[in-house]
Coordinates of C-alpha atoms (C1' of nucleotides) in Angstrom, one line a residue:
Chain A
M215 CA 110.4 109.7 103.1
S216 CA 109.9 113.3 101.8
Y217 CA 108.8 116.5 103.4
I218 CA 108.6 114.3 106.5
H219 CA 109.8 115.6 109.8
D220 CA 107.5 113.8 112.1
M221 CA 104.8 111.2 111.6
T222 CA 101.7 113.2 112.0
T223 CA 98.7 112.3 109.9
L224 CA 99.6 115.2 107.6
D225 CA 103.1 113.8 107.1
R226 CA 101.6 110.4 106.2
L227 CA 99.3 112.0 103.7
L228 CA 102.2 113.9 102.1
Q229 CA 104.2 110.6 102.0
I230 CA 101.3 108.9 100.3
G231 CA 101.1 111.6 97.7
D232 CA 104.8 111.5 97.0
L233 CA 104.7 107.7 96.7
F234 CA 101.9 107.9 94.2
A235 CA 103.8 110.4 92.1
R236 CA 107.0 108.4 92.1
D237 CA 105.2 105.1 91.3
M238 CA 103.3 106.8 88.5
S239 CA 106.5 108.1 86.8
R240 CA 108.0 104.6 87.2
A241 CA 105.0 102.7 85.9
F242 CA 104.8 104.7 82.6
A243 CA 108.5 105.0 82.0
G244 CA 109.2 103.8 78.4
T245 CA 105.6 103.8 77.3
G246 CA 105.6 107.4 76.0
L247 CA 103.1 108.2 78.7
T248 CA 103.9 110.7 81.5
P249 CA 101.9 111.8 84.6
A250 CA 100.7 114.9 82.8
R251 CA 99.6 113.0 79.8
V252 CA 97.9 110.3 81.8
H253 CA 96.1 113.1 83.6
V254 CA 94.7 114.2 80.3
L255 CA 93.7 110.7 79.4
W256 CA 91.8 110.4 82.8
A257 CA 90.0 113.6 82.0
L258 CA 89.0 112.3 78.6
A259 CA 87.9 108.9 80.1
H260 CA 85.9 110.8 82.7
R261 CA 84.3 113.5 80.5
G262 CA 84.3 111.9 77.0
P263 CA 85.4 113.9 73.9
S264 CA 86.3 117.4 75.1
T265 CA 87.6 120.7 73.8
Q266 CA 91.1 121.7 74.8
Q267 CA 89.7 124.5 76.9
A268 CA 87.7 122.0 78.9
L269 CA 90.7 119.8 79.3
A270 CA 92.8 122.7 80.5
R271 CA 90.2 123.5 83.2
E272 CA 89.9 119.9 84.2
C273 CA 93.7 119.4 84.5
G274 CA 94.3 122.8 86.0
V275 CA 96.9 123.8 83.4
T276 CA 96.9 126.6 80.8
P277 CA 95.5 126.0 77.3
R278 CA 99.0 126.4 75.9
N279 CA 100.1 123.3 77.8
I280 CA 97.1 121.3 76.6
T281 CA 98.2 122.0 73.1
A282 CA 101.6 120.4 73.8
L283 CA 100.1 117.5 75.8
V284 CA 97.6 116.7 73.0
D285 CA 100.3 117.0 70.4
A286 CA 102.3 114.3 72.3
L287 CA 99.3 112.1 72.8
E288 CA 98.3 112.4 69.2
A289 CA 101.8 111.4 68.1
S290 CA 101.7 108.4 70.4
G291 CA 98.3 107.3 69.1
H292 CA 96.3 107.8 72.3
V293 CA 94.0 110.6 71.1
R294 CA 92.6 112.1 67.9
R295 CA 91.7 115.7 67.1
A296 CA 88.4 116.1 65.3
P297 CA 86.6 119.2 64.2
H298 CA 84.0 120.5 66.7
P299 CA 80.6 120.1 65.0
D300 CA 79.2 123.4 66.2
D301 CA 82.2 125.7 66.6
R302 CA 84.8 125.9 63.9
R303 CA 87.4 127.4 66.3
A304 CA 87.4 124.4 68.6
V305 CA 88.6 120.8 68.3
L306 CA 87.2 117.8 70.0
V307 CA 89.9 115.6 71.5
T308 CA 88.8 111.9 71.6
L309 CA 90.4 108.7 73.0
T310 CA 91.5 106.2 70.4
P311 CA 90.3 102.6 70.8
T312 CA 93.9 101.7 71.9
A313 CA 93.7 104.4 74.6
E314 CA 90.2 103.2 75.7
E315 CA 91.7 99.8 76.4
T316 CA 94.6 101.4 78.2
M317 CA 92.3 103.4 80.4
A318 CA 90.1 100.3 81.1
Q319 CA 93.3 98.5 82.3
M320 CA 94.3 101.5 84.3
R321 CA 90.9 101.6 86.0
R322 CA 91.3 97.9 86.9
D323 CA 94.7 98.6 88.3
H324 CA 93.2 101.4 90.4
E325 CA 90.6 99.1 91.8
D326 CA 93.3 96.5 92.6
L327 CA 95.4 99.0 94.4
D328 CA 92.5 100.4 96.3
A329 CA 91.7 96.9 97.5
R330 CA 95.4 96.2 98.4
L331 CA 95.7 99.4 100.4
L332 CA 92.4 98.9 102.3
A333 CA 93.5 95.4 103.1
A334 CA 96.2 96.9 105.2
V335 CA 93.6 98.6 107.4
D336 CA 92.0 96.8 110.3
P337 CA 88.5 95.7 109.2
D338 CA 87.0 97.2 112.3
D339 CA 88.5 100.6 111.2
H340 CA 87.4 100.4 107.5
A341 CA 84.2 102.5 107.7
A342 CA 85.8 105.2 109.9
V343 CA 88.9 105.4 107.7
E344 CA 86.8 105.8 104.5
R345 CA 84.7 108.4 106.1
G346 CA 87.7 110.2 107.6
I347 CA 89.7 110.3 104.3
A348 CA 86.7 111.6 102.5
A349 CA 86.2 114.3 105.1
I350 CA 89.9 115.3 105.0
A351 CA 89.8 115.5 101.2
D352 CA 86.8 117.7 101.2
R353 CA 88.2 120.0 103.9
L354 CA 91.5 120.3 102.1
A355 CA 89.7 121.1 98.8
A356 CA 87.8 123.9 100.6
L357 CA 91.0 125.3 102.2
V358 CA 92.9 125.3 98.9
A359 CA 90.0 126.9 97.1
E360 CA 89.8 129.6 99.7
A361 CA 93.6 130.2 99.5
E362 CA 93.5 130.3 95.7
G363 CA 90.6 132.7 95.8
R364 CA 92.4 135.0 98.2
G365 CA 95.7 134.8 96.4
A366 CA 94.6 135.0 92.7
P367 CA 91.4 137.0 92.4
Chain B
M89 CA 89.4 116.8 90.7
S90 CA 92.2 115.0 89.0
Y91 CA 92.8 111.4 88.1
I92 CA 89.4 110.9 89.7
H93 CA 86.9 108.7 88.0
D94 CA 85.1 107.5 91.1
M95 CA 85.2 108.3 94.7
T96 CA 87.0 105.3 96.1
T97 CA 89.4 105.8 99.0
L98 CA 92.2 105.6 96.5
D99 CA 90.7 108.4 94.4
R100 CA 90.4 110.5 97.5
L101 CA 94.0 109.9 98.4
L102 CA 95.1 110.9 94.8
Q103 CA 92.9 114.0 95.1
I104 CA 94.6 114.9 98.4
G105 CA 98.1 114.5 96.9
D106 CA 97.1 116.6 94.0
L107 CA 95.7 119.4 96.2
F108 CA 98.9 119.4 98.3
A109 CA 101.0 119.8 95.2
R110 CA 98.9 122.6 93.8
D111 CA 98.7 124.4 97.1
M112 CA 102.5 124.2 97.6
S113 CA 103.2 125.7 94.2
R114 CA 100.7 128.4 94.9
A115 CA 102.1 129.1 98.4
F116 CA 105.6 129.7 97.3
A117 CA 104.9 131.5 94.1
G118 CA 107.0 134.7 94.1
T119 CA 109.3 133.7 97.0
G120 CA 111.9 132.0 94.8
L121 CA 111.1 128.7 96.4
T122 CA 109.6 125.8 94.5
P123 CA 108.4 122.4 95.6
A124 CA 111.7 120.7 94.7
R125 CA 113.7 123.4 96.6
V126 CA 111.4 123.2 99.6
H127 CA 111.9 119.4 99.5
V128 CA 115.7 120.0 99.9
L129 CA 115.1 122.4 102.8
W130 CA 112.9 119.9 104.6
A131 CA 115.6 117.3 104.1
L132 CA 118.2 119.7 105.6
A133 CA 115.9 120.7 108.5
H134 CA 115.3 117.0 109.2
R135 CA 118.9 115.7 108.8
G136 CA 121.0 118.8 109.6
P137 CA 124.0 119.7 107.5
S138 CA 124.4 117.2 104.7
T139 CA 126.4 116.3 101.7
Q140 CA 124.8 116.6 98.3
Q141 CA 124.9 112.8 97.9
A142 CA 122.9 112.4 101.1
L143 CA 120.4 115.1 99.9
A144 CA 120.1 113.3 96.5
R145 CA 119.2 110.0 98.3
E146 CA 116.8 111.7 100.7
C147 CA 115.0 113.6 97.9
G148 CA 115.1 110.7 95.5
V149 CA 116.7 112.7 92.7
T150 CA 120.1 112.4 91.0
P151 CA 123.1 114.2 92.3
R152 CA 123.1 116.3 89.2
N153 CA 119.8 117.8 90.2
I154 CA 120.9 118.5 93.7
T155 CA 123.7 120.6 92.3
A156 CA 121.2 122.8 90.5
L157 CA 118.8 123.0 93.5
V158 CA 121.6 123.9 95.9
D159 CA 122.8 126.5 93.4
A160 CA 119.4 128.1 93.4
L161 CA 119.0 127.9 97.2
E162 CA 122.4 129.4 97.7
A163 CA 121.6 132.2 95.3
S164 CA 118.4 132.9 97.2
G165 CA 120.2 132.9 100.5
H166 CA 118.6 129.8 102.0
V167 CA 121.7 127.5 102.2
R168 CA 125.4 127.8 102.3
R169 CA 128.0 125.4 101.0
A170 CA 130.9 124.7 103.4
P171 CA 133.9 122.4 103.0
H172 CA 133.4 119.0 104.5
P173 CA 135.8 118.7 107.4
D174 CA 137.0 115.1 106.6
D175 CA 136.5 114.7 102.9
R176 CA 137.9 117.4 100.6
R177 CA 135.7 116.1 97.7
A178 CA 132.5 116.8 99.5
V179 CA 130.6 119.9 100.6
L180 CA 128.3 120.3 103.6
V181 CA 125.1 122.1 102.7
T182 CA 123.8 124.1 105.7
L183 CA 120.6 126.1 106.3
T184 CA 121.1 129.8 106.8
P185 CA 119.5 131.5 109.8
T186 CA 116.9 133.0 107.5
A187 CA 116.0 129.5 106.2
E188 CA 116.0 128.1 109.7
E189 CA 113.2 130.7 110.5
T190 CA 111.4 129.8 107.3
M191 CA 111.5 126.1 108.2
A192 CA 110.3 126.8 111.7
Q193 CA 107.3 128.8 110.3
M194 CA 106.7 126.0 107.8
R195 CA 106.6 123.4 110.6
R196 CA 104.1 125.6 112.4
D197 CA 102.0 125.8 109.2
H198 CA 102.1 122.0 108.9
E199 CA 101.0 121.6 112.5
D200 CA 98.1 124.0 111.9
L201 CA 97.1 122.3 108.7
D202 CA 97.3 118.9 110.4
A203 CA 94.9 120.2 113.1
R204 CA 92.5 121.7 110.6
L205 CA 92.3 118.6 108.5
L206 CA 91.8 116.3 111.6
A207 CA 89.1 118.7 112.8
A208 CA 87.1 117.7 109.8
V209 CA 87.1 114.1 111.1
D210 CA 84.4 112.8 113.5
P211 CA 86.2 112.7 116.9
D212 CA 84.9 109.1 117.4
D213 CA 86.8 108.2 114.2
H214 CA 90.1 109.9 115.0
A215 CA 92.1 107.0 116.3
A216 CA 90.9 104.7 113.6
V217 CA 91.7 107.2 110.9
E218 CA 95.2 107.9 112.2
R219 CA 95.9 104.2 112.4
G220 CA 94.4 103.5 109.0
I221 CA 96.3 106.3 107.2
A222 CA 99.6 105.1 108.7
A223 CA 98.8 101.5 107.7
I224 CA 98.0 102.6 104.1
A225 CA 101.2 104.7 103.9
D226 CA 103.3 101.7 105.1
R227 CA 101.6 99.3 102.7
L228 CA 102.0 101.7 99.8
A229 CA 105.7 102.2 100.6
A230 CA 106.2 98.5 100.6
L231 CA 104.3 98.0 97.3
V232 CA 106.3 100.8 95.6
A233 CA 109.6 99.5 96.9
E234 CA 108.7 96.1 95.6
A235 CA 107.8 97.5 92.2
E236 CA 111.0 99.6 92.0
G237 CA 113.0 96.6 93.0
R238 CA 111.5 94.5 90.2
G239 CA 111.6 97.2 87.6
A240 CA 115.0 98.7 88.2
P241 CA 117.5 96.1 89.6
Chain C
dT94 C1' 84.4 142.2 71.8
dA95 C1' 85.3 137.5 73.5
dT96 C1' 86.8 132.8 72.8
dT97 C1' 89.8 128.8 70.8
dG98 C1' 93.8 127.3 69.7
dT99 C1' 98.5 128.3 68.3
dT100 C1' 103.4 130.3 68.0
dA101 C1' 107.1 132.4 70.7
dT102 C1' 109.8 132.5 74.7
dA103 C1' 111.5 131.4 79.3
dC104 C1' 112.1 128.9 83.6
dT105 C1' 112.1 124.7 86.4
dC106 C1' 112.7 119.8 87.2
dT107 C1' 114.5 115.6 85.7
dA108 C1' 117.8 112.2 83.6
dT109 C1' 122.1 110.2 81.4
dA110 C1' 126.9 110.6 80.3
dA111 C1' 131.5 112.3 80.6
dC112 C1' 134.8 114.9 83.3
dT113 C1' 137.8 116.6 87.6
dA114 C1' 139.3 116.2 92.1
dT115 C1' 139.8 113.4 95.8
dA116 C1' 139.7 108.9 98.5
Chain D
dT94 C1' 139.1 101.6 91.5
dA95 C1' 135.4 104.2 93.7
dT96 C1' 133.2 108.4 95.3
dA97 C1' 131.6 113.7 95.3
dG98 C1' 130.5 117.1 92.7
dT99 C1' 130.4 119.4 88.2
dT100 C1' 129.7 120.4 83.2
dA101 C1' 127.2 119.2 78.9
dT102 C1' 123.1 118.0 76.9
dA103 C1' 118.3 116.7 76.3
dG104 C1' 113.3 116.1 77.2
dA105 C1' 109.2 117.2 79.8
dG106 C1' 106.0 120.4 82.3
dT107 C1' 104.7 124.9 83.3
dA108 C1' 103.6 129.9 82.6
dT109 C1' 102.9 134.6 80.2
dA110 C1' 102.2 137.1 76.1
dA111 C1' 101.0 138.0 71.4
dC112 C1' 98.5 136.3 67.3
dA113 C1' 95.0 134.1 64.0
dA114 C1' 90.6 132.4 63.1
dT115 C1' 86.1 132.2 64.5
dA116 C1' 81.9 133.4 67.3

DNA sequence: TATTGTTATACTCTATAACTATA
DNA sequence: TATAGTTATAGAGTATAACAATA
């Protein structure tokens, strides 16, 4: 597929990432949602009502971009901006009931997909595969954090 | 990290994809290369000299975007446009010697990263993990192809 | 002085639609 | 008529920098 020159495990993981991204763009086409906006919704579902600063950190983008993303999500009825009770500079971004339902469905879809993908794995390999993927994710997170620390002090 | 609500295997795979994307943007910052442009370079390294139509199919973007990406890569000295020998409508996009070196280095970096990530996996799990990730990638490719077939006929 | 969110500006990626030159 | 590439246009995501209100 993409970035693929061989079929090493790394190439397979890159392929998986690419397929997720493509499928996500496809799945939300026409709904007003986009990958970046869904990312914000996941952050809100995970953290609860949050300031835009917190969302920016969680999503790994600049506060300026969160302003635009929250603008769009507010226009489409997925989030509300409310005054922060203790800090008049800040706003609390909250999921609307509609978006809560959307996220519940999305979580069910995730569980379904998780089951479908694992069903492709030999049952005897299940435990090893789950351990291995978790180990790879942790190692990669450490390598990226190290690279970012060196590159952008 | 992102899109993560639990730590299912699916969540781990999403996390891995996100980390790859972030690291890629970081790694090429300041070089004039971007993920989309590197995607084109990988396609050329993999296929050899190609028409823009072929690159568009390989990269999964529209021909219009390939025009812009090849423009940028030509300006930065990574590719050349040459007339197609048999079809005067088409051009053949070719890697420059500089880009050939860049891709050779990138391939070595991939091999290194592959080795580093697998080193995080228990040796007894290696074979199962490699089989499992390949099976997941194939299953996901099939599911996405099916979804795209249904959604965009 | 530092933080929160915004406006201003610019670049990249992406898509659709219409056009030119060739097949 | 169909294909390869381009121009035109538009929307989305991202970033930096400067600014207002508040802490």
